[in-house]
JSON list of C-alpha atoms in Angstrom, two decimals:
[
{"chain": "A", "resi": 6, "resn": "ASP", "atom": "CA", "xyz": [-3.68, 15.40, 2.76]},
{"chain": "A", "resi": 7, "resn": "ALA", "atom": "CA", "xyz": [-1.07, 16.42, 4.55]},
{"chain": "A", "resi": 8, "resn": "LYS", "atom": "CA", "xyz": [2.03, 15.71, 1.64]},
{"chain": "A", "resi": 9, "resn": "THR", "atom": "CA", "xyz": [5.66, 14.09, 2.34]},
{"chain": "A", "resi": 10, "resn": "THR", "atom": "CA", "xyz": [8.42, 15.93, 0.56]},
{"chain": "A", "resi": 11, "resn": "GLN", "atom": "CA", "xyz": [11.07, 12.61, -0.52]},
{"chain": "A", "resi": 12, "resn": "PRO", "atom": "CA", "xyz": [14.44, 12.64, -2.48]},
{"chain": "A", "resi": 13, "resn": "ASN", "atom": "CA", "xyz": [13.80, 11.12, -5.96]},
{"chain": "A", "resi": 14, "resn": "SER", "atom": "CA", "xyz": [16.51, 8.04, -5.30]},
{"chain": "A", "resi": 15, "resn": "MET", "atom": "CA", "xyz": [19.14, 7.47, -3.12]},
{"chain": "A", "resi": 16, "resn": "GLU", "atom": "CA", "xyz": [21.86, 4.84, -3.37]},
{"chain": "A", "resi": 17, "resn": "SER", "atom": "CA", "xyz": [23.71, 2.67, -0.96]},
{"chain": "A", "resi": 18, "resn": "ASN", "atom": "CA", "xyz": [26.21, 0.41, -0.71]},
{"chain": "A", "resi": 19, "resn": "GLU", "atom": "CA", "xyz": [25.64, -3.44, 0.54]},
{"chain": "A", "resi": 20, "resn": "GLU", "atom": "CA", "xyz": [26.34, -3.78, 4.31]},
{"chain": "A", "resi": 21, "resn": "GLU", "atom": "CA", "xyz": [26.05, 0.25, 4.77]},
{"chain": "A", "resi": 22, "resn": "PRO", "atom": "CA", "xyz": [23.24, 2.15, 6.72]},
{"chain": "A", "resi": 23, "resn": "VAL", "atom": "CA", "xyz": [21.23, 4.07, 5.03]},
{"chain": "A", "resi": 24, "resn": "HIS", "atom": "CA", "xyz": [18.81, 6.83, 5.70]},
{"chain": "A", "resi": 25, "resn": "LEU", "atom": "CA", "xyz": [16.00, 7.79, 3.98]},
{"chain": "A", "resi": 26, "resn": "PRO", "atom": "CA", "xyz": [14.07, 11.26, 5.06]},
{"chain": "A", "resi": 27, "resn": "CYS", "atom": "CA", "xyz": [10.93, 12.62, 4.79]},
{"chain": "A", "resi": 28, "resn": "ASN", "atom": "CA", "xyz": [9.68, 16.48, 5.55]},
{"chain": "A", "resi": 29, "resn": "HIS", "atom": "CA", "xyz": [6.09, 16.98, 6.19]},
{"chain": "A", "resi": 30, "resn": "SER", "atom": "CA", "xyz": [6.02, 20.11, 7.34]},
{"chain": "A", "resi": 31, "resn": "THR", "atom": "CA", "xyz": [2.21, 20.39, 7.40]},
{"chain": "A", "resi": 32, "resn": "ILE", "atom": "CA", "xyz": [1.94, 17.11, 9.12]},
{"chain": "A", "resi": 33, "resn": "SER", "atom": "CA", "xyz": [-1.04, 17.25, 12.26]},
{"chain": "A", "resi": 34, "resn": "GLY", "atom": "CA", "xyz": [-0.81, 16.58, 15.52]},
{"chain": "A", "resi": 35, "resn": "THR", "atom": "CA", "xyz": [-2.95, 13.64, 15.23]},
{"chain": "A", "resi": 36, "resn": "ASP", "atom": "CA", "xyz": [-1.27, 12.35, 11.83]},
{"chain": "A", "resi": 37, "resn": "TYR", "atom": "CA", "xyz": [0.86, 8.83, 11.58]},
{"chain": "A", "resi": 38, "resn": "ILE", "atom": "CA", "xyz": [3.64, 8.44, 9.72]},
{"chain": "A", "resi": 39, "resn": "HIS", "atom": "CA", "xyz": [3.72, 4.95, 7.60]},
{"chain": "A", "resi": 40, "resn": "TRP", "atom": "CA", "xyz": [6.72, 3.84, 5.20]},
{"chain": "A", "resi": 41, "resn": "TYR", "atom": "CA", "xyz": [6.66, 1.13, 2.54]},
{"chain": "A", "resi": 42, "resn": "ARG", "atom": "CA", "xyz": [8.21, -0.03, 0.54]},
{"chain": "A", "resi": 43, "resn": "GLN", "atom": "CA", "xyz": [7.47, -1.84, -3.28]},
{"chain": "A", "resi": 44, "resn": "LEU", "atom": "CA", "xyz": [9.98, -3.64, -5.32]},
{"chain": "A", "resi": 45, "resn": "PRO", "atom": "CA", "xyz": [8.95, -4.14, -9.03]},
{"chain": "A", "resi": 46, "resn": "SER", "atom": "CA", "xyz": [6.06, -5.79, -10.41]},
{"chain": "A", "resi": 47, "resn": "GLN", "atom": "CA", "xyz": [5.49, -6.63, -6.42]},
{"chain": "A", "resi": 48, "resn": "GLY", "atom": "CA", "xyz": [3.42, -5.59, -3.83]},
{"chain": "A", "resi": 49, "resn": "PRO", "atom": "CA", "xyz": [3.87, -2.82, -0.80]},
{"chain": "A", "resi": 50, "resn": "GLU", "atom": "CA", "xyz": [5.08, -4.23, 1.84]},
{"chain": "A", "resi": 51, "resn": "TYR", "atom": "CA", "xyz": [4.90, -2.46, 4.93]},
{"chain": "A", "resi": 52, "resn": "VAL", "atom": "CA", "xyz": [7.86, -1.34, 6.93]},
{"chain": "A", "resi": 53, "resn": "ILE", "atom": "CA", "xyz": [6.94, 0.52, 10.06]},
{"chain": "A", "resi": 54, "resn": "HIS", "atom": "CA", "xyz": [5.09, 3.84, 11.94]},
{"chain": "A", "resi": 55, "resn": "GLY", "atom": "CA", "xyz": [5.30, 5.26, 14.20]},
{"chain": "A", "resi": 56, "resn": "LEU", "atom": "CA", "xyz": [2.96, 8.75, 16.06]},
{"chain": "A", "resi": 57, "resn": "THR", "atom": "CA", "xyz": [6.09, 10.84, 18.16]},
{"chain": "A", "resi": 58, "resn": "SER", "atom": "CA", "xyz": [8.10, 8.27, 19.65]},
{"chain": "A", "resi": 59, "resn": "ASN", "atom": "CA", "xyz": [10.99, 6.44, 17.52]},
{"chain": "A", "resi": 60, "resn": "VAL", "atom": "CA", "xyz": [9.98, 3.23, 16.40]},
{"chain": "A", "resi": 61, "resn": "ASN", "atom": "CA", "xyz": [12.08, 0.07, 16.01]},
{"chain": "A", "resi": 62, "resn": "ASN", "atom": "CA", "xyz": [11.46, -3.26, 14.90]},
{"chain": "A", "resi": 63, "resn": "ARG", "atom": "CA", "xyz": [13.18, -6.53, 13.00]},
{"chain": "A", "resi": 64, "resn": "MET", "atom": "CA", "xyz": [12.90, -4.68, 9.72]},
{"chain": "A", "resi": 65, "resn": "ALA", "atom": "CA", "xyz": [13.85, -1.12, 10.29]},
{"chain": "A", "resi": 66, "resn": "SER", "atom": "CA", "xyz": [14.33, 1.72, 12.54]},
{"chain": "A", "resi": 67, "resn": "LEU", "atom": "CA", "xyz": [12.72, 5.15, 12.29]},
{"chain": "A", "resi": 68, "resn": "ALA", "atom": "CA", "xyz": [13.64, 8.24, 14.19]},
{"chain": "A", "resi": 69, "resn": "ILE", "atom": "CA", "xyz": [10.97, 10.98, 14.76]},
{"chain": "A", "resi": 70, "resn": "ALA", "atom": "CA", "xyz": [12.22, 15.17, 14.59]},
{"chain": "A", "resi": 71, "resn": "GLU", "atom": "CA", "xyz": [10.63, 16.43, 17.58]},
{"chain": "A", "resi": 72, "resn": "ASP", "atom": "CA", "xyz": [8.59, 19.04, 16.03]},
{"chain": "A", "resi": 73, "resn": "ARG", "atom": "CA", "xyz": [7.40, 16.00, 13.73]},
{"chain": "A", "resi": 74, "resn": "LYS", "atom": "CA", "xyz": [8.22, 18.34, 11.17]},
{"chain": "A", "resi": 75, "resn": "SER", "atom": "CA", "xyz": [10.61, 15.08, 9.54]},
{"chain": "A", "resi": 76, "resn": "SER", "atom": "CA", "xyz": [11.51, 11.47, 9.78]},
{"chain": "A", "resi": 77, "resn": "THR", "atom": "CA", "xyz": [13.78, 9.83, 8.80]},
{"chain": "A", "resi": 78, "resn": "LEU", "atom": "CA", "xyz": [13.97, 5.50, 8.29]},
{"chain": "A", "resi": 79, "resn": "ILE", "atom": "CA", "xyz": [16.98, 3.99, 8.56]},
{"chain": "A", "resi": 80, "resn": "LEU", "atom": "CA", "xyz": [17.84, 0.32, 7.68]},
{"chain": "A", "resi": 81, "resn": "HIS", "atom": "CA", "xyz": [20.86, -0.61, 9.73]},
{"chain": "A", "resi": 82, "resn": "ARG", "atom": "CA", "xyz": [22.69, -2.98, 7.30]},
{"chain": "A", "resi": 83, "resn": "ALA", "atom": "CA", "xyz": [21.38, -2.53, 3.36]},
{"chain": "A", "resi": 84, "resn": "THR", "atom": "CA", "xyz": [21.14, -5.85, 1.64]},
{"chain": "A", "resi": 85, "resn": "LEU", "atom": "CA", "xyz": [20.48, -6.51, -1.77]},
{"chain": "A", "resi": 86, "resn": "ARG", "atom": "CA", "xyz": [16.66, -7.02, -1.29]},
{"chain": "A", "resi": 87, "resn": "ASP", "atom": "CA", "xyz": [16.02, -3.74, 0.55]},
{"chain": "A", "resi": 88, "resn": "ALA", "atom": "CA", "xyz": [17.15, -2.16, -3.25]},
{"chain": "A", "resi": 89, "resn": "ALA", "atom": "CA", "xyz": [13.13, -0.80, -3.78]},
{"chain": "A", "resi": 90, "resn": "VAL", "atom": "CA", "xyz": [11.17, 2.38, -4.19]},
{"chain": "A", "resi": 91, "resn": "TYR", "atom": "CA", "xyz": [10.38, 4.14, -0.43]},
{"chain": "A", "resi": 92, "resn": "TYR", "atom": "CA", "xyz": [7.01, 5.82, 0.53]},
{"chain": "A", "resi": 93, "resn": "CYS", "atom": "CA", "xyz": [6.87, 7.67, 3.61]},
{"chain": "A", "resi": 94, "resn": "ILE", "atom": "CA", "xyz": [3.04, 8.54, 3.97]},
{"chain": "A", "resi": 95, "resn": "LEU", "atom": "CA", "xyz": [0.92, 10.20, 6.83]},
{"chain": "A", "resi": 96, "resn": "ARG", "atom": "CA", "xyz": [-2.77, 8.85, 7.74]},
{"chain": "A", "resi": 97, "resn": "PRO", "atom": "CA", "xyz": [-4.69, 10.92, 9.86]},
{"chain": "A", "resi": 98, "resn": "ARG", "atom": "CA", "xyz": [-6.47, 8.91, 12.32]},
{"chain": "A", "resi": 99, "resn": "GLY", "atom": "CA", "xyz": [-10.10, 8.83, 12.28]},
{"chain": "A", "resi": 100, "resn": "GLY", "atom": "CA", "xyz": [-13.11, 9.11, 8.72]},
{"chain": "A", "resi": 101, "resn": "GLY", "atom": "CA", "xyz": [-11.29, 8.92, 5.51]},
{"chain": "A", "resi": 102, "resn": "SER", "atom": "CA", "xyz": [-8.00, 7.75, 6.70]},
{"chain": "A", "resi": 103, "resn": "GLU", "atom": "CA", "xyz": [-9.30, 3.95, 4.74]},
{"chain": "A", "resi": 104, "resn": "LYS", "atom": "CA", "xyz": [-6.81, 4.70, 1.41]},
{"chain": "A", "resi": 105, "resn": "LEU", "atom": "CA", "xyz": [-2.74, 5.13, 1.79]},
{"chain": "A", "resi": 106, "resn": "VAL", "atom": "CA", "xyz": [-1.60, 8.04, -0.31]},
{"chain": "A", "resi": 107, "resn": "PHE", "atom": "CA", "xyz": [1.57, 7.66, -2.03]},
{"chain": "A", "resi": 108, "resn": "GLY", "atom": "CA", "xyz": [3.58, 9.71, -3.51]},
{"chain": "A", "resi": 109, "resn": "LYS", "atom": "CA", "xyz": [6.87, 9.31, -5.98]},
{"chain": "A", "resi": 110, "resn": "GLY", "atom": "CA", "xyz": [8.58, 7.97, -2.55]},
{"chain": "A", "resi": 111, "resn": "THR", "atom": "CA", "xyz": [12.54, 7.36, -3.06]},
{"chain": "A", "resi": 112, "resn": "LYS", "atom": "CA", "xyz": [14.00, 5.02, -5.51]},
{"chain": "A", "resi": 113, "resn": "LEU", "atom": "CA", "xyz": [16.66, 3.52, -3.04]},
{"chain": "A", "resi": 114, "resn": "THR", "atom": "CA", "xyz": [19.55, 0.97, -5.22]},
{"chain": "A", "resi": 115, "resn": "VAL", "atom": "CA", "xyz": [21.95, -0.88, -2.67]},
{"chain": "A", "resi": 116, "resn": "ASN", "atom": "CA", "xyz": [25.46, -1.52, -4.90]},
{"chain": "A", "resi": 117, "resn": "PRO", "atom": "CA", "xyz": [26.75, -4.49, -3.92]},
{"chain": "B", "resi": 8, "resn": "ASP", "atom": "CA", "xyz": [1.94, -18.72, 6.58]},
{"chain": "B", "resi": 9, "resn": "GLY", "atom": "CA", "xyz": [-0.75, -15.94, 7.26]},
{"chain": "B", "resi": 10, "resn": "GLY", "atom": "CA", "xyz": [-1.17, -13.73, 3.81]},
{"chain": "B", "resi": 11, "resn": "ILE", "atom": "CA", "xyz": [-3.02, -12.46, 1.19]},
{"chain": "B", "resi": 12, "resn": "THR", "atom": "CA", "xyz": [-3.20, -14.18, -2.23]},
{"chain": "B", "resi": 13, "resn": "GLN", "atom": "CA", "xyz": [-4.74, -12.65, -5.04]},
{"chain": "B", "resi": 14, "resn": "SER", "atom": "CA", "xyz": [-5.45, -14.84, -8.57]},
{"chain": "B", "resi": 15, "resn": "PRO", "atom": "CA", "xyz": [-4.80, -14.60, -11.08]},
{"chain": "B", "resi": 16, "resn": "LYS", "atom": "CA", "xyz": [-0.89, -13.13, -12.12]},
{"chain": "B", "resi": 17, "resn": "TYR", "atom": "CA", "xyz": [-1.77, -11.70, -15.06]},
{"chain": "B", "resi": 18, "resn": "LEU", "atom": "CA", "xyz": [-5.19, -11.76, -16.83]},
{"chain": "B", "resi": 19, "resn": "PHE", "atom": "CA", "xyz": [-6.42, -10.16, -20.37]},
{"chain": "B", "resi": 20, "resn": "ARG", "atom": "CA", "xyz": [-9.70, -9.05, -20.68]},
{"chain": "B", "resi": 21, "resn": "LYS", "atom": "CA", "xyz": [-11.48, -8.41, -24.06]},
{"chain": "B", "resi": 22, "resn": "GLU", "atom": "CA", "xyz": [-13.39, -5.84, -25.44]},
{"chain": "B", "resi": 23, "resn": "GLY", "atom": "CA", "xyz": [-17.49, -5.85, -23.75]},
{"chain": "B", "resi": 24, "resn": "GLN", "atom": "CA", "xyz": [-16.61, -8.60, -20.81]},
{"chain": "B", "resi": 25, "resn": "ASN", "atom": "CA", "xyz": [-16.02, -8.48, -17.21]},
{"chain": "B", "resi": 26, "resn": "VAL", "atom": "CA", "xyz": [-13.73, -10.37, -15.06]},
{"chain": "B", "resi": 27, "resn": "THR", "atom": "CA", "xyz": [-12.94, -11.24, -11.35]},
{"chain": "B", "resi": 28, "resn": "LEU", "atom": "CA", "xyz": [-9.86, -10.98, -9.68]},
{"chain": "B", "resi": 29, "resn": "SER", "atom": "CA", "xyz": [-9.96, -13.26, -6.58]},
{"chain": "B", "resi": 30, "resn": "CYS", "atom": "CA", "xyz": [-8.06, -11.78, -3.31]},
{"chain": "B", "resi": 31, "resn": "GLU", "atom": "CA", "xyz": [-7.83, -14.84, -0.28]},
{"chain": "B", "resi": 32, "resn": "GLN", "atom": "CA", "xyz": [-7.23, -13.47, 3.08]},
{"chain": "B", "resi": 33, "resn": "ASN", "atom": "CA", "xyz": [-6.15, -15.93, 5.83]},
{"chain": "B", "resi": 34, "resn": "LEU", "atom": "CA", "xyz": [-5.09, -12.94, 8.40]},
{"chain": "B", "resi": 35, "resn": "ASN", "atom": "CA", "xyz": [-8.28, -13.11, 10.92]},
{"chain": "B", "resi": 36, "resn": "HIS", "atom": "CA", "xyz": [-8.62, -9.09, 9.50]},
{"chain": "B", "resi": 37, "resn": "ASP", "atom": "CA", "xyz": [-11.94, -7.40, 9.38]},
{"chain": "B", "resi": 38, "resn": "ALA", "atom": "CA", "xyz": [-10.86, -4.53, 6.35]},
{"chain": "B", "resi": 39, "resn": "MET", "atom": "CA", "xyz": [-9.96, -5.74, 3.35]},
{"chain": "B", "resi": 40, "resn": "TYR", "atom": "CA", "xyz": [-9.47, -3.11, 0.35]},
{"chain": "B", "resi": 41, "resn": "TRP", "atom": "CA", "xyz": [-9.07, -2.58, -4.13]},
{"chain": "B", "resi": 42, "resn": "TYR", "atom": "CA", "xyz": [-5.94, -0.06, -5.47]},
{"chain": "B", "resi": 43, "resn": "ARG", "atom": "CA", "xyz": [-5.45, -0.01, -8.96]},
{"chain": "B", "resi": 44, "resn": "GLN", "atom": "CA", "xyz": [-1.49, 1.27, -9.65]},
{"chain": "B", "resi": 45, "resn": "ASP", "atom": "CA", "xyz": [-0.67, 2.50, -13.14]},
{"chain": "B", "resi": 46, "resn": "PRO", "atom": "CA", "xyz": [2.94, 2.69, -14.36]},
{"chain": "B", "resi": 47, "resn": "GLY", "atom": "CA", "xyz": [4.47, 5.16, -12.33]},
{"chain": "B", "resi": 48, "resn": "GLN", "atom": "CA", "xyz": [1.73, 6.60, -10.63]},
{"chain": "B", "resi": 49, "resn": "GLY", "atom": "CA", "xyz": [1.08, 5.74, -6.59]},
{"chain": "B", "resi": 50, "resn": "LEU", "atom": "CA", "xyz": [-2.50, 3.58, -6.14]},
{"chain": "B", "resi": 51, "resn": "ARG", "atom": "CA", "xyz": [-6.46, 4.84, -6.39]},
{"chain": "B", "resi": 52, "resn": "LEU", "atom": "CA", "xyz": [-8.12, 3.50, -4.29]},
{"chain": "B", "resi": 53, "resn": "ILE", "atom": "CA", "xyz": [-11.25, 1.45, -5.49]},
{"chain": "B", "resi": 54, "resn": "TYR", "atom": "CA", "xyz": [-13.46, 0.04, -3.19]},
{"chain": "B", "resi": 55, "resn": "TYR", "atom": "CA", "xyz": [-12.38, -0.44, 1.00]},
{"chain": "B", "resi": 56, "resn": "SER", "atom": "CA", "xyz": [-15.01, -2.85, 2.85]},
{"chain": "B", "resi": 57, "resn": "GLN", "atom": "CA", "xyz": [-14.59, -2.76, 6.78]},
{"chain": "B", "resi": 58, "resn": "ILE", "atom": "CA", "xyz": [-17.05, -6.06, 7.73]},
{"chain": "B", "resi": 59, "resn": "VAL", "atom": "CA", "xyz": [-18.31, -8.62, 5.98]},
{"chain": "B", "resi": 60, "resn": "ASN", "atom": "CA", "xyz": [-22.12, -7.77, 3.88]},
{"chain": "B", "resi": 61, "resn": "ASP", "atom": "CA", "xyz": [-20.58, -4.54, 3.82]},
{"chain": "B", "resi": 62, "resn": "PHE", "atom": "CA", "xyz": [-18.46, -2.37, 1.71]},
{"chain": "B", "resi": 63, "resn": "GLN", "atom": "CA", "xyz": [-17.74, 1.51, 0.31]},
{"chain": "B", "resi": 64, "resn": "LYS", "atom": "CA", "xyz": [-16.68, 3.03, -2.79]},
{"chain": "B", "resi": 65, "resn": "GLY", "atom": "CA", "xyz": [-12.96, 4.98, -2.95]},
{"chain": "B", "resi": 66, "resn": "ASP", "atom": "CA", "xyz": [-11.51, 7.25, -5.25]},
{"chain": "B", "resi": 67, "resn": "ILE", "atom": "CA", "xyz": [-12.48, 5.27, -8.36]},
{"chain": "B", "resi": 68, "resn": "ALA", "atom": "CA", "xyz": [-14.80, 3.15, -8.20]},
{"chain": "B", "resi": 69, "resn": "GLU", "atom": "CA", "xyz": [-16.93, 3.68, -11.93]},
{"chain": "B", "resi": 70, "resn": "GLY", "atom": "CA", "xyz": [-16.45, 0.48, -13.96]},
{"chain": "B", "resi": 71, "resn": "TYR", "atom": "CA", "xyz": [-15.72, -1.74, -11.28]},
{"chain": "B", "resi": 72, "resn": "SER", "atom": "CA", "xyz": [-17.63, -4.14, -8.37]},
{"chain": "B", "resi": 73, "resn": "VAL", "atom": "CA", "xyz": [-17.20, -5.80, -5.24]},
{"chain": "B", "resi": 74, "resn": "SER", "atom": "CA", "xyz": [-18.48, -7.67, -2.97]},
{"chain": "B", "resi": 75, "resn": "ARG", "atom": "CA", "xyz": [-18.15, -8.65, 0.76]},
{"chain": "B", "resi": 76, "resn": "GLU", "atom": "CA", "xyz": [-19.97, -12.26, 1.61]},
{"chain": "B", "resi": 77, "resn": "LYS", "atom": "CA", "xyz": [-16.77, -13.54, 3.95]},
{"chain": "B", "resi": 78, "resn": "LYS", "atom": "CA", "xyz": [-14.85, -12.02, 5.83]},
{"chain": "B", "resi": 79, "resn": "GLU", "atom": "CA", "xyz": [-11.93, -13.65, 3.99]},
{"chain": "B", "resi": 80, "resn": "SER", "atom": "CA", "xyz": [-12.88, -13.30, 0.25]},
{"chain": "B", "resi": 81, "resn": "PHE", "atom": "CA", "xyz": [-13.01, -9.89, -1.47]},
{"chain": "B", "resi": 82, "resn": "PRO", "atom": "CA", "xyz": [-13.61, -10.49, -4.95]},
{"chain": "B", "resi": 83, "resn": "LEU", "atom": "CA", "xyz": [-13.18, -6.95, -7.35]},
{"chain": "B", "resi": 84, "resn": "THR", "atom": "CA", "xyz": [-15.30, -7.71, -10.37]},
{"chain": "B", "resi": 85, "resn": "VAL", "atom": "CA", "xyz": [-14.28, -5.54, -14.04]},
{"chain": "B", "resi": 86, "resn": "THR", "atom": "CA", "xyz": [-16.88, -4.89, -15.68]},
{"chain": "B", "resi": 87, "resn": "SER", "atom": "CA", "xyz": [-17.01, -3.94, -19.37]},
{"chain": "B", "resi": 88, "resn": "ALA", "atom": "CA", "xyz": [-18.38, -0.44, -18.39]},
{"chain": "B", "resi": 89, "resn": "GLN", "atom": "CA", "xyz": [-14.76, 0.64, -17.15]},
{"chain": "B", "resi": 90, "resn": "LYS", "atom": "CA", "xyz": [-12.84, 1.63, -20.39]},
{"chain": "B", "resi": 91, "resn": "ASN", "atom": "CA", "xyz": [-9.47, 1.89, -19.07]},
{"chain": "B", "resi": 92, "resn": "PRO", "atom": "CA", "xyz": [-8.96, -1.41, -16.95]},
{"chain": "B", "resi": 93, "resn": "THR", "atom": "CA", "xyz": [-5.10, -2.03, -18.53]},
{"chain": "B", "resi": 94, "resn": "ALA", "atom": "CA", "xyz": [-3.75, -1.68, -14.58]},
{"chain": "B", "resi": 95, "resn": "PHE", "atom": "CA", "xyz": [-1.65, -3.47, -12.11]},
{"chain": "B", "resi": 96, "resn": "TYR", "atom": "CA", "xyz": [-4.84, -3.79, -9.33]},
{"chain": "B", "resi": 97, "resn": "LEU", "atom": "CA", "xyz": [-3.64, -4.53, -5.86]},
{"chain": "B", "resi": 98, "resn": "CYS", "atom": "CA", "xyz": [-5.78, -6.23, -2.85]},
{"chain": "B", "resi": 99, "resn": "ALA", "atom": "CA", "xyz": [-4.77, -5.18, 1.31]},
{"chain": "B", "resi": 100, "resn": "SER", "atom": "CA", "xyz": [-6.44, -5.86, 4.72]},
{"chain": "B", "resi": 101, "resn": "SER", "atom": "CA", "xyz": [-5.86, -4.30, 7.74]},
{"chain": "B", "resi": 102, "resn": "ILE", "atom": "CA", "xyz": [-6.61, -5.51, 11.14]},
{"chain": "B", "resi": 103, "resn": "ALA", "atom": "CA", "xyz": [-9.86, -2.79, 11.23]},
{"chain": "B", "resi": 104, "resn": "ALA", "atom": "CA", "xyz": [-11.35, 0.16, 9.39]},
{"chain": "B", "resi": 105, "resn": "GLY", "atom": "CA", "xyz": [-12.66, 3.52, 10.44]},
{"chain": "B", "resi": 106, "resn": "ALA", "atom": "CA", "xyz": [-11.35, 5.31, 13.23]},
{"chain": "B", "resi": 107, "resn": "TYR", "atom": "CA", "xyz": [-8.78, 3.31, 14.44]},
{"chain": "B", "resi": 108, "resn": "SER", "atom": "CA", "xyz": [-7.10, 2.25, 10.57]},
{"chain": "B", "resi": 109, "resn": "SER", "atom": "CA", "xyz": [-4.48, 5.30, 10.67]},
{"chain": "B", "resi": 110, "resn": "ASN", "atom": "CA", "xyz": [-2.22, 3.26, 13.52]},
{"chain": "B", "resi": 111, "resn": "GLN", "atom": "CA", "xyz": [-2.99, 0.23, 11.24]},
{"chain": "B", "resi": 112, "resn": "PRO", "atom": "CA", "xyz": [-0.95, -1.46, 8.57]},
{"chain": "B", "resi": 113, "resn": "GLN", "atom": "CA", "xyz": [-2.65, -2.85, 5.65]},
{"chain": "B", "resi": 114, "resn": "HIS", "atom": "CA", "xyz": [-0.64, -5.74, 4.33]},
{"chain": "B", "resi": 115, "resn": "PHE", "atom": "CA", "xyz": [-0.42, -6.30, 0.56]},
{"chain": "B", "resi": 116, "resn": "GLY", "atom": "CA", "xyz": [-1.09, -9.12, -1.66]},
{"chain": "B", "resi": 117, "resn": "ASP", "atom": "CA", "xyz": [1.63, -9.68, -5.02]},
{"chain": "B", "resi": 118, "resn": "GLY", "atom": "CA", "xyz": [-1.80, -8.18, -7.26]},
{"chain": "B", "resi": 119, "resn": "THR", "atom": "CA", "xyz": [-2.82, -9.08, -10.34]},
{"chain": "B", "resi": 120, "resn": "ARG", "atom": "CA", "xyz": [-1.72, -7.48, -14.55]},
{"chain": "B", "resi": 121, "resn": "LEU", "atom": "CA", "xyz": [-5.12, -7.02, -16.10]},
{"chain": "B", "resi": 122, "resn": "SER", "atom": "CA", "xyz": [-4.51, -6.26, -19.96]},
{"chain": "B", "resi": 123, "resn": "ILE", "atom": "CA", "xyz": [-6.75, -5.95, -22.36]},
{"chain": "B", "resi": 124, "resn": "LEU", "atom": "CA", "xyz": [-6.61, -7.94, -26.07]}
]
């Protein structure tokens, strides 16, 4: 499985934008990039995913590098409820992609 | 609101006892999944089901059993053969599994925390 590398932790202030990086230098051409987040004692929550183009939804934006070896999850205005562990996951197309493989993720702290 | 409901939130198991964790979804999703999460660790896939009356083993199926008699329900039984059952159990669903699953998000319940008495 292609691996992802994320910083262990990041800190932000409320109302400010947050850029969460993810490196995936061994990504294959058909791997989708997914982001999930998990609050303490809760199940993971889907945030966003993409293949090649940048993606936007009501929660966040996903910026994908042109060579696809890295991506950045952008929270436009952090709130206290965004404090969570954020996971960047690669999902290969085709068989064997059923499971989500979570790494260590980035623990985001949001200061009031 | 559509979503996934797991119950109970907390469960205690005695030695030699089987326990069943409930997972119900009203999202009309074909695929359902069971994961286990240990403290500070990532998720590990126990079982998944792509369609009613069909399910497949994941990476750590030993000591667990499942059934998929209805589209909306995918209960997990933790048997006495599972010697280290203490963990956080998460159920998820997605529109489809298989070749199209990489382009589909998985939606999770709030989990069941299982402990040994």
